[in-house]
Amino acid sequence: MPSGLGQEGIFIYMRKTTILDIKDMKRQRRKIAVLTAYDYTMAKILDSAGAPILLVGDSLGMVSAGYESTLPVTIDEMIYHTRAVARGSKNALIVVDMPFLSYQISIEEAKRNAGRLVKEGGAEAVKLEGGENIADTIKAINDMGVPVMGHIGLMPQSVHKMGGYKVQGRTKKERQQIMKDAKAVEKAGAFSILLEGIPSGLAKKITESVSIPTIGIGAGLHCDGQVLVLHDMLGLYKDISPRFVKKYLDLNSMITNAVKDYIKDVEMKRFPEKKHSF
Ligand code: KIV
């Protein structure tokens, strides 16, 4: 990330983005564009396009494995995907979700699993869902040298408790709790906080009240950064289009048409041509 023309027009080569760069971006009022990545090829493309953070989200359970929720995702699955992303990424900071049940049972287990993501996967930071309730866990992981991104508001691992994927912070009491969660996550030493599915007014207040960057998804314009699930922004799904997603491509139609063309070419003996043959 930190590259480009420096003073006197001398080109500065890209280097790995660190959590210090991400914190600086808030101070410098530069917005932070985060995308999810789950495999080597996509990580390579997103990294060379300049994304400062690649998030190996446990959303991979839904978009790559076809699970109904993120709940079945295991630590071993996260490690497998993290390795692939790490191999494809030269510059982006690699943040990895700790999956359900990998950090809730005990601080000891949380530390071991965070350590595995770093040691076996190549994670450079981990993300945990929760606020005040997991502040001690965030602190313990951070204290062992693994940076933590918090995740508050709509927390997909708590889908059953929330009664669905619903915007959080609709009532005053909920808003007060989410603000307390943000402060607790900051105090515990997190380097940033993901704010998911909360009213933009609340996201603005949190962003102004904490010193660490906020990364929003379905949380409006005022966050320090934004994150989107790659499959959503590339338009890989015909049927699902949440309101907070902006589709930058209609990749579903593009792939469908390309595959149809290929099938037709094979059936009509138009492929392979002489130039494709030896
Ligand atoms: O798992 C994920 O992809 C996430 C999203 C909220 C970005 O955490």
PDB file of C-alpha atoms and ligand atoms in Angstrom:
ATOM      1  CA  MET A   1       0.000   0.000   0.000  1.00  0.00           C
ATOM      2  CA  PRO A   2       2.279   2.846   1.059  1.00  0.00           C
ATOM      3  CA  SER A   3       3.873   3.530  -2.318  1.00  0.00           C
ATOM      4  CA  GLY A   4       3.768   6.008  -5.145  1.00  0.00           C
ATOM      5  CA  LEU A   5       5.620   9.161  -5.976  1.00  0.00           C
ATOM      6  CA  GLY A   6       7.394  10.475  -2.924  1.00  0.00           C
ATOM      7  CA  GLN A   7       9.015  13.873  -2.447  1.00  0.00           C
ATOM      8  CA  GLU A   8      10.888  15.056  -5.564  1.00  0.00           C
ATOM      9  CA  GLY A   9       9.001  12.562  -7.706  1.00  0.00           C
ATOM     10  CA  ILE A  10      11.039   9.535  -6.650  1.00  0.00           C
ATOM     11  CA  PHE A  11       9.054   6.327  -6.843  1.00  0.00           C
ATOM     12  CA  ILE A  12       8.687   4.544  -3.536  1.00  0.00           C
ATOM     13  CA  TYR A  13       8.179   0.793  -3.878  1.00  0.00           C
ATOM     14  CA  MET A  14       5.225  -0.960  -2.321  1.00  0.00           C
ATOM     15  CA  ARG A  15       5.700  -2.729   0.996  1.00  0.00           C
ATOM     16  CA  LYS A  16       3.488  -4.651   3.330  1.00  0.00           C
ATOM     17  CA  THR A  17       0.714  -2.622   4.882  1.00  0.00           C
ATOM     18  CA  THR A  18       0.808  -2.766   8.669  1.00  0.00           C
ATOM     19  CA  ILE A  19      -1.698  -1.915  11.372  1.00  0.00           C
ATOM     20  CA  LEU A  20       0.263   1.326  11.900  1.00  0.00           C
ATOM     21  CA  ASP A  21      -0.465   2.342   8.289  1.00  0.00           C
ATOM     22  CA  ILE A  22      -4.147   1.573   8.832  1.00  0.00           C
ATOM     23  CA  LYS A  23      -4.252   3.674  12.019  1.00  0.00           C
ATOM     24  CA  ASP A  24      -2.423   6.481  10.186  1.00  0.00           C
ATOM     25  CA  MET A  25      -5.055   6.462   7.473  1.00  0.00           C
ATOM     26  CA  LYS A  26      -7.659   7.527  10.037  1.00  0.00           C
ATOM     27  CA  ARG A  27      -5.398  10.332  11.290  1.00  0.00           C
ATOM     28  CA  GLN A  28      -4.822  11.470   7.703  1.00  0.00           C
ATOM     29  CA  ARG A  29      -8.546  11.159   6.937  1.00  0.00           C
ATOM     30  CA  ARG A  30      -7.843   8.702   4.108  1.00  0.00           C
ATOM     31  CA  LYS A  31     -10.650   6.195   3.609  1.00  0.00           C
ATOM     32  CA  ILE A  32      -9.814   2.514   3.918  1.00  0.00           C
ATOM     33  CA  ALA A  33     -11.216   0.160   1.243  1.00  0.00           C
ATOM     34  CA  VAL A  34     -11.373  -3.437   2.474  1.00  0.00           C
ATOM     35  CA  LEU A  35     -12.465  -6.514   0.508  1.00  0.00           C
ATOM     36  CA  THR A  36     -12.874 -10.136   1.435  1.00  0.00           C
ATOM     37  CA  ALA A  37     -10.615 -12.713  -0.212  1.00  0.00           C
ATOM     38  CA  TYR A  38     -10.691 -16.463   0.073  1.00  0.00           C
ATOM     39  CA  ASP A  39      -8.245 -17.821  -2.504  1.00  0.00           C
ATOM     40  CA  TYR A  40      -4.863 -17.258  -4.145  1.00  0.00           C
ATOM     41  CA  THR A  41      -6.029 -15.972  -7.545  1.00  0.00           C
ATOM     42  CA  MET A  42      -8.430 -13.373  -6.211  1.00  0.00           C
ATOM     43  CA  ALA A  43      -5.998 -12.293  -3.478  1.00  0.00           C
ATOM     44  CA  LYS A  44      -3.372 -11.667  -6.146  1.00  0.00           C
ATOM     45  CA  ILE A  45      -5.763  -9.505  -8.199  1.00  0.00           C
ATOM     46  CA  LEU A  46      -7.084  -7.515  -5.207  1.00  0.00           C
ATOM     47  CA  ASP A  47      -3.598  -7.051  -3.815  1.00  0.00           C
ATOM     48  CA  SER A  48      -2.165  -5.704  -7.050  1.00  0.00           C
ATOM     49  CA  ALA A  49      -5.223  -3.461  -7.482  1.00  0.00           C
ATOM     50  CA  GLY A  50      -4.178  -1.793  -4.214  1.00  0.00           C
ATOM     51  CA  ALA A  51      -6.611  -2.981  -1.529  1.00  0.00           C
ATOM     52  CA  PRO A  52      -4.877  -2.111   1.768  1.00  0.00           C
ATOM     53  CA  ILE A  53      -6.615  -4.881   3.738  1.00  0.00           C
ATOM     54  CA  LEU A  54      -7.766  -8.325   2.595  1.00  0.00           C
ATOM     55  CA  LEU A  55     -10.216  -9.911   5.001  1.00  0.00           C
ATOM     56  CA  VAL A  56     -10.383 -13.691   4.979  1.00  0.00           C
ATOM     57  CA  GLY A  57     -13.945 -13.560   6.265  1.00  0.00           C
ATOM     58  CA  ASP A  58     -15.812 -16.532   7.665  1.00  0.00           C
ATOM     59  CA  SER A  59     -18.376 -15.509   5.021  1.00  0.00           C
ATOM     60  CA  LEU A  60     -16.319 -17.999   2.999  1.00  0.00           C
ATOM     61  CA  GLY A  61     -18.525 -20.635   4.609  1.00  0.00           C
ATOM     62  CA  MET A  62     -21.491 -19.190   2.740  1.00  0.00           C
ATOM     63  CA  VAL A  63     -19.924 -17.996  -0.525  1.00  0.00           C
ATOM     64  CA  SER A  64     -17.286 -20.706  -1.047  1.00  0.00           C
ATOM     65  CA  ALA A  65     -18.622 -23.732   0.818  1.00  0.00           C
ATOM     66  CA  GLY A  66     -22.367 -23.108   0.399  1.00  0.00           C
ATOM     67  CA  TYR A  67     -23.244 -23.321   4.116  1.00  0.00           C
ATOM     68  CA  GLU A  68     -26.451 -21.599   5.241  1.00  0.00           C
ATOM     69  CA  SER A  69     -24.574 -19.452   7.760  1.00  0.00           C
ATOM     70  CA  THR A  70     -21.024 -18.840   8.978  1.00  0.00           C
ATOM     71  CA  LEU A  71     -21.565 -21.081  12.019  1.00  0.00           C
ATOM     72  CA  PRO A  72     -20.201 -24.386  10.620  1.00  0.00           C
ATOM     73  CA  VAL A  73     -16.854 -22.856   9.548  1.00  0.00           C
ATOM     74  CA  THR A  74     -13.906 -24.420  11.374  1.00  0.00           C
ATOM     75  CA  ILE A  75     -10.503 -23.084  12.326  1.00  0.00           C
ATOM     76  CA  ASP A  76      -8.901 -25.566   9.905  1.00  0.00           C
ATOM     77  CA  GLU A  77     -11.004 -24.239   7.028  1.00  0.00           C
ATOM     78  CA  MET A  78      -9.952 -20.693   7.933  1.00  0.00           C
ATOM     79  CA  ILE A  79      -6.297 -21.730   8.004  1.00  0.00           C
ATOM     80  CA  TYR A  80      -6.563 -23.413   4.587  1.00  0.00           C
ATOM     81  CA  HIS A  81      -8.072 -20.298   2.962  1.00  0.00           C
ATOM     82  CA  THR A  82      -5.710 -17.939   4.798  1.00  0.00           C
ATOM     83  CA  ARG A  83      -2.691 -19.797   3.420  1.00  0.00           C
ATOM     84  CA  ALA A  84      -3.976 -19.364  -0.120  1.00  0.00           C
ATOM     85  CA  VAL A  85      -4.672 -15.643   0.395  1.00  0.00           C
ATOM     86  CA  ALA A  86      -1.288 -15.092   2.048  1.00  0.00           C
ATOM     87  CA  ARG A  87       0.463 -16.688  -0.920  1.00  0.00           C
ATOM     88  CA  GLY A  88      -1.374 -14.340  -3.294  1.00  0.00           C
ATOM     89  CA  SER A  89      -0.827 -11.139  -1.345  1.00  0.00           C
ATOM     90  CA  LYS A  90       2.365  -9.082  -1.323  1.00  0.00           C
ATOM     91  CA  ASN A  91       1.191  -5.766   0.080  1.00  0.00           C
ATOM     92  CA  ALA A  92      -2.210  -5.978   1.736  1.00  0.00           C
ATOM     93  CA  LEU A  93      -2.616  -6.536   5.468  1.00  0.00           C
ATOM     94  CA  ILE A  94      -4.225  -9.949   5.935  1.00  0.00           C
ATOM     95  CA  VAL A  95      -6.955  -9.963   8.570  1.00  0.00           C
ATOM     96  CA  VAL A  96      -8.645 -13.274   9.319  1.00  0.00           C
ATOM     97  CA  ASP A  97     -11.940 -14.061  11.006  1.00  0.00           C
ATOM     98  CA  MET A  98     -11.855 -16.304  14.036  1.00  0.00           C
ATOM     99  CA  PRO A  99     -14.747 -18.691  13.349  1.00  0.00           C
ATOM    100  CA  PHE A 100     -17.579 -19.546  15.732  1.00  0.00           C
ATOM    101  CA  LEU A 101     -16.447 -21.548  18.771  1.00  0.00           C
ATOM    102  CA  SER A 102     -12.757 -20.831  18.216  1.00  0.00           C
ATOM    103  CA  TYR A 103     -12.616 -17.988  20.798  1.00  0.00           C
ATOM    104  CA  GLN A 104     -15.781 -18.132  22.920  1.00  0.00           C
ATOM    105  CA  ILE A 105     -15.004 -21.087  25.210  1.00  0.00           C
ATOM    106  CA  SER A 106     -11.891 -19.838  26.971  1.00  0.00           C
ATOM    107  CA  ILE A 107      -9.161 -17.249  26.610  1.00  0.00           C
ATOM    108  CA  GLU A 108      -6.625 -20.064  26.403  1.00  0.00           C
ATOM    109  CA  GLU A 109      -8.398 -21.637  23.407  1.00  0.00           C
ATOM    110  CA  ALA A 110      -8.811 -18.216  21.798  1.00  0.00           C
ATOM    111  CA  LYS A 111      -5.084 -17.544  22.096  1.00  0.00           C
ATOM    112  CA  ARG A 112      -4.179 -20.951  20.688  1.00  0.00           C
ATOM    113  CA  ASN A 113      -6.523 -20.525  17.712  1.00  0.00           C
ATOM    114  CA  ALA A 114      -5.386 -16.952  17.002  1.00  0.00           C
ATOM    115  CA  GLY A 115      -1.829 -18.253  17.139  1.00  0.00           C
ATOM    116  CA  ARG A 116      -2.649 -21.052  14.673  1.00  0.00           C
ATOM    117  CA  LEU A 117      -4.096 -18.559  12.196  1.00  0.00           C
ATOM    118  CA  VAL A 118      -0.837 -16.617  12.337  1.00  0.00           C
ATOM    119  CA  LYS A 119       1.585 -19.539  12.522  1.00  0.00           C
ATOM    120  CA  GLU A 120      -0.081 -21.988  10.125  1.00  0.00           C
ATOM    121  CA  GLY A 121      -2.084 -19.609   7.930  1.00  0.00           C
ATOM    122  CA  GLY A 122      -0.027 -16.449   7.655  1.00  0.00           C
ATOM    123  CA  ALA A 123      -2.626 -14.129   9.221  1.00  0.00           C
ATOM    124  CA  GLU A 124      -1.319 -10.715  10.264  1.00  0.00           C
ATOM    125  CA  ALA A 125      -4.354  -9.833  12.381  1.00  0.00           C
ATOM    126  CA  VAL A 126      -7.529 -11.575  13.491  1.00  0.00           C
ATOM    127  CA  LYS A 127     -11.137 -10.429  13.746  1.00  0.00           C
ATOM    128  CA  LEU A 128     -13.535 -11.389  16.547  1.00  0.00           C
ATOM    129  CA  GLU A 129     -17.257 -10.694  16.841  1.00  0.00           C
ATOM    130  CA  GLY A 130     -18.297  -9.143  20.132  1.00  0.00           C
ATOM    131  CA  GLY A 131     -17.869  -6.102  22.352  1.00  0.00           C
ATOM    132  CA  GLU A 132     -17.784  -5.778  26.147  1.00  0.00           C
ATOM    133  CA  ASN A 133     -18.407  -9.526  26.472  1.00  0.00           C
ATOM    134  CA  ILE A 134     -15.123 -10.474  24.769  1.00  0.00           C
ATOM    135  CA  ALA A 135     -12.937  -7.501  25.763  1.00  0.00           C
ATOM    136  CA  ASP A 136     -10.714  -9.743  27.922  1.00  0.00           C
ATOM    137  CA  THR A 137     -10.187 -12.120  25.005  1.00  0.00           C
ATOM    138  CA  ILE A 138      -9.279  -9.267  22.648  1.00  0.00           C
ATOM    139  CA  LYS A 139      -6.792  -7.984  25.204  1.00  0.00           C
ATOM    140  CA  ALA A 140      -5.217 -11.419  25.713  1.00  0.00           C
ATOM    141  CA  ILE A 141      -4.776 -12.011  21.962  1.00  0.00           C
ATOM    142  CA  ASN A 142      -3.396  -8.511  21.454  1.00  0.00           C
ATOM    143  CA  ASP A 143      -1.034  -8.961  24.418  1.00  0.00           C
ATOM    144  CA  MET A 144       0.439 -12.074  22.812  1.00  0.00           C
ATOM    145  CA  GLY A 145       1.356  -9.987  19.765  1.00  0.00           C
ATOM    146  CA  VAL A 146      -1.544 -10.636  17.410  1.00  0.00           C
ATOM    147  CA  PRO A 147      -3.413  -7.483  16.364  1.00  0.00           C
ATOM    148  CA  VAL A 148      -7.191  -7.646  16.646  1.00  0.00           C
ATOM    149  CA  MET A 149      -9.980  -6.080  14.607  1.00  0.00           C
ATOM    150  CA  GLY A 150     -13.237  -5.938  16.579  1.00  0.00           C
ATOM    151  CA  HIS A 151     -16.637  -6.590  14.994  1.00  0.00           C
ATOM    152  CA  ILE A 152     -19.786  -5.149  16.563  1.00  0.00           C
ATOM    153  CA  GLY A 153     -23.385  -4.334  15.613  1.00  0.00           C
ATOM    154  CA  LEU A 154     -24.831  -7.089  13.437  1.00  0.00           C
ATOM    155  CA  MET A 155     -22.742 -10.142  14.290  1.00  0.00           C
ATOM    156  CA  PRO A 156     -23.478 -13.009  11.880  1.00  0.00           C
ATOM    157  CA  GLN A 157     -22.184 -15.640  14.333  1.00  0.00           C
ATOM    158  CA  SER A 158     -25.066 -14.569  16.627  1.00  0.00           C
ATOM    159  CA  VAL A 159     -27.695 -14.944  13.896  1.00  0.00           C
ATOM    160  CA  HIS A 160     -29.965 -17.098  16.072  1.00  0.00           C
ATOM    161  CA  LYS A 161     -29.771 -14.704  19.018  1.00  0.00           C
ATOM    162  CA  MET A 162     -30.602 -11.741  16.762  1.00  0.00           C
ATOM    163  CA  GLY A 163     -33.485 -13.668  15.145  1.00  0.00           C
ATOM    164  CA  GLY A 164     -32.017 -13.159  11.671  1.00  0.00           C
ATOM    165  CA  TYR A 165     -29.616 -10.823   9.904  1.00  0.00           C
ATOM    166  CA  LYS A 166     -31.261  -7.659  11.227  1.00  0.00           C
ATOM    167  CA  VAL A 167     -30.001  -4.106  11.496  1.00  0.00           C
ATOM    168  CA  GLN A 168     -28.898  -3.531  15.109  1.00  0.00           C
ATOM    169  CA  GLY A 169     -29.135  -0.310  17.110  1.00  0.00           C
ATOM    170  CA  ARG A 170     -32.754   0.499  16.301  1.00  0.00           C
ATOM    171  CA  THR A 171     -33.579   1.292  19.955  1.00  0.00           C
ATOM    172  CA  LYS A 172     -31.848   3.742  22.289  1.00  0.00           C
ATOM    173  CA  LYS A 173     -30.824   0.895  24.614  1.00  0.00           C
ATOM    174  CA  GLU A 174     -29.262  -1.037  21.724  1.00  0.00           C
ATOM    175  CA  ARG A 175     -27.444   2.064  20.497  1.00  0.00           C
ATOM    176  CA  GLN A 176     -26.038   2.700  23.990  1.00  0.00           C
ATOM    177  CA  GLN A 177     -24.810  -0.907  24.198  1.00  0.00           C
ATOM    178  CA  ILE A 178     -23.157  -0.742  20.748  1.00  0.00           C
ATOM    179  CA  MET A 179     -21.373   2.472  21.755  1.00  0.00           C
ATOM    180  CA  LYS A 180     -20.188   0.773  24.972  1.00  0.00           C
ATOM    181  CA  ASP A 181     -19.001  -2.187  22.888  1.00  0.00           C
ATOM    182  CA  ALA A 182     -16.997   0.106  20.600  1.00  0.00           C
ATOM    183  CA  LYS A 183     -15.294   1.739  23.582  1.00  0.00           C
ATOM    184  CA  ALA A 184     -14.579  -1.634  25.200  1.00  0.00           C
ATOM    185  CA  VAL A 185     -13.025  -2.991  21.993  1.00  0.00           C
ATOM    186  CA  GLU A 186     -10.854   0.118  21.670  1.00  0.00           C
ATOM    187  CA  LYS A 187      -9.793  -0.088  25.340  1.00  0.00           C
ATOM    188  CA  ALA A 188      -8.928  -3.771  24.950  1.00  0.00           C
ATOM    189  CA  GLY A 189      -6.328  -2.779  22.358  1.00  0.00           C
ATOM    190  CA  ALA A 190      -7.990  -3.531  19.011  1.00  0.00           C
ATOM    191  CA  PHE A 191      -6.409  -1.678  16.082  1.00  0.00           C
ATOM    192  CA  SER A 192      -9.747  -1.183  14.303  1.00  0.00           C
ATOM    193  CA  ILE A 193     -13.442  -2.065  14.579  1.00  0.00           C
ATOM    194  CA  LEU A 194     -15.781  -3.402  11.942  1.00  0.00           C
ATOM    195  CA  LEU A 195     -19.272  -1.924  12.267  1.00  0.00           C
ATOM    196  CA  GLU A 196     -21.897  -4.070  10.585  1.00  0.00           C
ATOM    197  CA  GLY A 197     -25.567  -3.327   9.993  1.00  0.00           C
ATOM    198  CA  ILE A 198     -26.125  -0.278  12.180  1.00  0.00           C
ATOM    199  CA  PRO A 199     -27.736   3.111  11.457  1.00  0.00           C
ATOM    200  CA  SER A 200     -25.306   5.537   9.829  1.00  0.00           C
ATOM    201  CA  GLY A 201     -25.894   8.146  12.588  1.00  0.00           C
ATOM    202  CA  LEU A 202     -24.658   5.704  15.211  1.00  0.00           C
ATOM    203  CA  ALA A 203     -21.675   4.672  13.035  1.00  0.00           C
ATOM    204  CA  LYS A 204     -20.784   8.373  12.711  1.00  0.00           C
ATOM    205  CA  LYS A 205     -20.923   8.868  16.490  1.00  0.00           C
ATOM    206  CA  ILE A 206     -18.747   5.807  17.095  1.00  0.00           C
ATOM    207  CA  THR A 207     -16.264   6.870  14.402  1.00  0.00           C
ATOM    208  CA  GLU A 208     -15.939  10.282  16.075  1.00  0.00           C
ATOM    209  CA  SER A 209     -15.682   8.795  19.572  1.00  0.00           C
ATOM    210  CA  VAL A 210     -12.910   6.238  19.076  1.00  0.00           C
ATOM    211  CA  SER A 211      -9.314   6.805  18.065  1.00  0.00           C
ATOM    212  CA  ILE A 212      -9.057   3.611  15.997  1.00  0.00           C
ATOM    213  CA  PRO A 213     -10.415   3.258  12.442  1.00  0.00           C
ATOM    214  CA  THR A 214     -13.972   2.014  11.935  1.00  0.00           C
ATOM    215  CA  ILE A 215     -14.675  -0.154   8.902  1.00  0.00           C
ATOM    216  CA  GLY A 216     -18.337  -0.214   7.914  1.00  0.00           C
ATOM    217  CA  ILE A 217     -20.601  -2.631   6.085  1.00  0.00           C
ATOM    218  CA  GLY A 218     -24.190  -1.502   5.968  1.00  0.00           C
ATOM    219  CA  ALA A 219     -23.170   1.289   8.352  1.00  0.00           C
ATOM    220  CA  GLY A 220     -23.227   4.329   6.057  1.00  0.00           C
ATOM    221  CA  LEU A 221     -20.699   6.779   4.694  1.00  0.00           C
ATOM    222  CA  HIS A 222     -19.153   8.155   7.881  1.00  0.00           C
ATOM    223  CA  CYS A 223     -16.978   5.192   8.833  1.00  0.00           C
ATOM    224  CA  ASP A 224     -13.219   5.494   8.299  1.00  0.00           C
ATOM    225  CA  GLY A 225     -13.387   2.664   5.791  1.00  0.00           C
ATOM    226  CA  GLN A 226     -15.745   0.269   4.048  1.00  0.00           C
ATOM    227  CA  VAL A 227     -15.734  -3.476   3.499  1.00  0.00           C
ATOM    228  CA  LEU A 228     -17.660  -5.560   0.995  1.00  0.00           C
ATOM    229  CA  VAL A 229     -17.867  -9.275   0.416  1.00  0.00           C
ATOM    230  CA  LEU A 230     -16.085  -9.785  -2.909  1.00  0.00           C
ATOM    231  CA  HIS A 231     -18.772 -12.065  -4.362  1.00  0.00           C
ATOM    232  CA  ASP A 232     -21.419  -9.400  -3.660  1.00  0.00           C
ATOM    233  CA  MET A 233     -19.554  -6.486  -5.252  1.00  0.00           C
ATOM    234  CA  LEU A 234     -18.613  -8.543  -8.315  1.00  0.00           C
ATOM    235  CA  GLY A 235     -22.255  -9.530  -8.828  1.00  0.00           C
ATOM    236  CA  LEU A 236     -21.726 -13.277  -8.592  1.00  0.00           C
ATOM    237  CA  TYR A 237     -25.266 -13.821  -7.343  1.00  0.00           C
ATOM    238  CA  LYS A 238     -28.388 -13.247  -9.406  1.00  0.00           C
ATOM    239  CA  ASP A 239     -30.863 -13.613  -6.581  1.00  0.00           C
ATOM    240  CA  ILE A 240     -29.204 -11.933  -3.578  1.00  0.00           C
ATOM    241  CA  SER A 241     -28.575  -8.200  -3.503  1.00  0.00           C
ATOM    242  CA  PRO A 242     -28.616  -6.622  -0.044  1.00  0.00           C
ATOM    243  CA  ARG A 243     -29.337  -2.898   0.055  1.00  0.00           C
ATOM    244  CA  PHE A 244     -25.880  -2.011   1.385  1.00  0.00           C
ATOM    245  CA  VAL A 245     -24.071  -3.670  -1.535  1.00  0.00           C
ATOM    246  CA  LYS A 246     -22.955  -1.810  -4.637  1.00  0.00           C
ATOM    247  CA  LYS A 247     -22.465  -4.183  -7.562  1.00  0.00           C
ATOM    248  CA  TYR A 248     -19.460  -3.133  -9.614  1.00  0.00           C
ATOM    249  CA  LEU A 249     -19.847  -5.965 -12.128  1.00  0.00           C
ATOM    250  CA  ASP A 250     -22.454  -8.450 -13.243  1.00  0.00           C
ATOM    251  CA  LEU A 251     -20.005 -11.340 -13.153  1.00  0.00           C
ATOM    252  CA  ASN A 252     -22.767 -13.921 -12.897  1.00  0.00           C
ATOM    253  CA  SER A 253     -24.052 -13.000 -16.391  1.00  0.00           C
ATOM    254  CA  MET A 254     -20.528 -12.621 -17.762  1.00  0.00           C
ATOM    255  CA  ILE A 255     -19.495 -16.080 -16.563  1.00  0.00           C
ATOM    256  CA  THR A 256     -22.782 -17.661 -17.671  1.00  0.00           C
ATOM    257  CA  ASN A 257     -22.400 -16.191 -21.171  1.00  0.00           C
ATOM    258  CA  ALA A 258     -18.737 -17.224 -21.414  1.00  0.00           C
ATOM    259  CA  VAL A 259     -19.568 -20.795 -20.372  1.00  0.00           C
ATOM    260  CA  LYS A 260     -22.471 -20.957 -22.838  1.00  0.00           C
ATOM    261  CA  ASP A 261     -20.183 -19.720 -25.631  1.00  0.00           C
ATOM    262  CA  TYR A 262     -17.610 -22.354 -24.707  1.00  0.00           C
ATOM    263  CA  ILE A 263     -20.193 -25.172 -24.684  1.00  0.00           C
ATOM    264  CA  LYS A 264     -21.485 -24.041 -28.093  1.00  0.00           C
ATOM    265  CA  ASP A 265     -17.946 -23.844 -29.501  1.00  0.00           C
ATOM    266  CA  VAL A 266     -17.141 -27.369 -28.346  1.00  0.00           C
ATOM    267  CA  GLU A 267     -20.428 -28.774 -29.661  1.00  0.00           C
ATOM    268  CA  MET A 268     -20.005 -26.991 -33.019  1.00  0.00           C
ATOM    269  CA  LYS A 269     -16.325 -28.054 -33.245  1.00  0.00           C
ATOM    270  CA  ARG A 270     -15.249 -24.386 -33.276  1.00  0.00           C
ATOM    271  CA  PHE A 271     -12.850 -25.035 -30.383  1.00  0.00           C
ATOM    272  CA  PRO A 272      -9.984 -25.904 -30.384  1.00  0.00           C
ATOM    273  CA  GLU A 273      -8.801 -24.087 -33.512  1.00  0.00           C
ATOM    274  CA  LYS A 274      -5.511 -24.722 -35.228  1.00  0.00           C
ATOM    275  CA  LYS A 275      -3.815 -22.055 -33.061  1.00  0.00           C
ATOM    276  CA  HIS A 276      -4.825 -23.927 -29.901  1.00  0.00           C
ATOM    277  CA  SER A 277      -3.443 -27.225 -31.200  1.00  0.00           C
ATOM    278  CA  PHE A 278       0.038 -28.726 -31.361  1.00  0.00           C
TER     279      PHE A 278
HETATM  280  O1  KIV B   1     -16.980 -12.663   7.133  1.00  0.00           O
HETATM  281  C1  KIV B   1     -17.051 -11.586   6.530  1.00  0.00           C
HETATM  282  O2  KIV B   1     -16.902 -11.521   5.304  1.00  0.00           O
HETATM  283  C2  KIV B   1     -17.342 -10.391   7.298  1.00  0.00           C
HETATM  284  C3  KIV B   1     -18.086  -9.293   6.602  1.00  0.00           C
HETATM  285  C4  KIV B   1     -18.855  -8.493   7.544  1.00  0.00           C
HETATM  286  C5  KIV B   1     -17.212  -8.436   5.764  1.00  0.00           C
HETATM  287  O3  KIV B   1     -17.011 -10.308   8.434  1.00  0.00           O
END
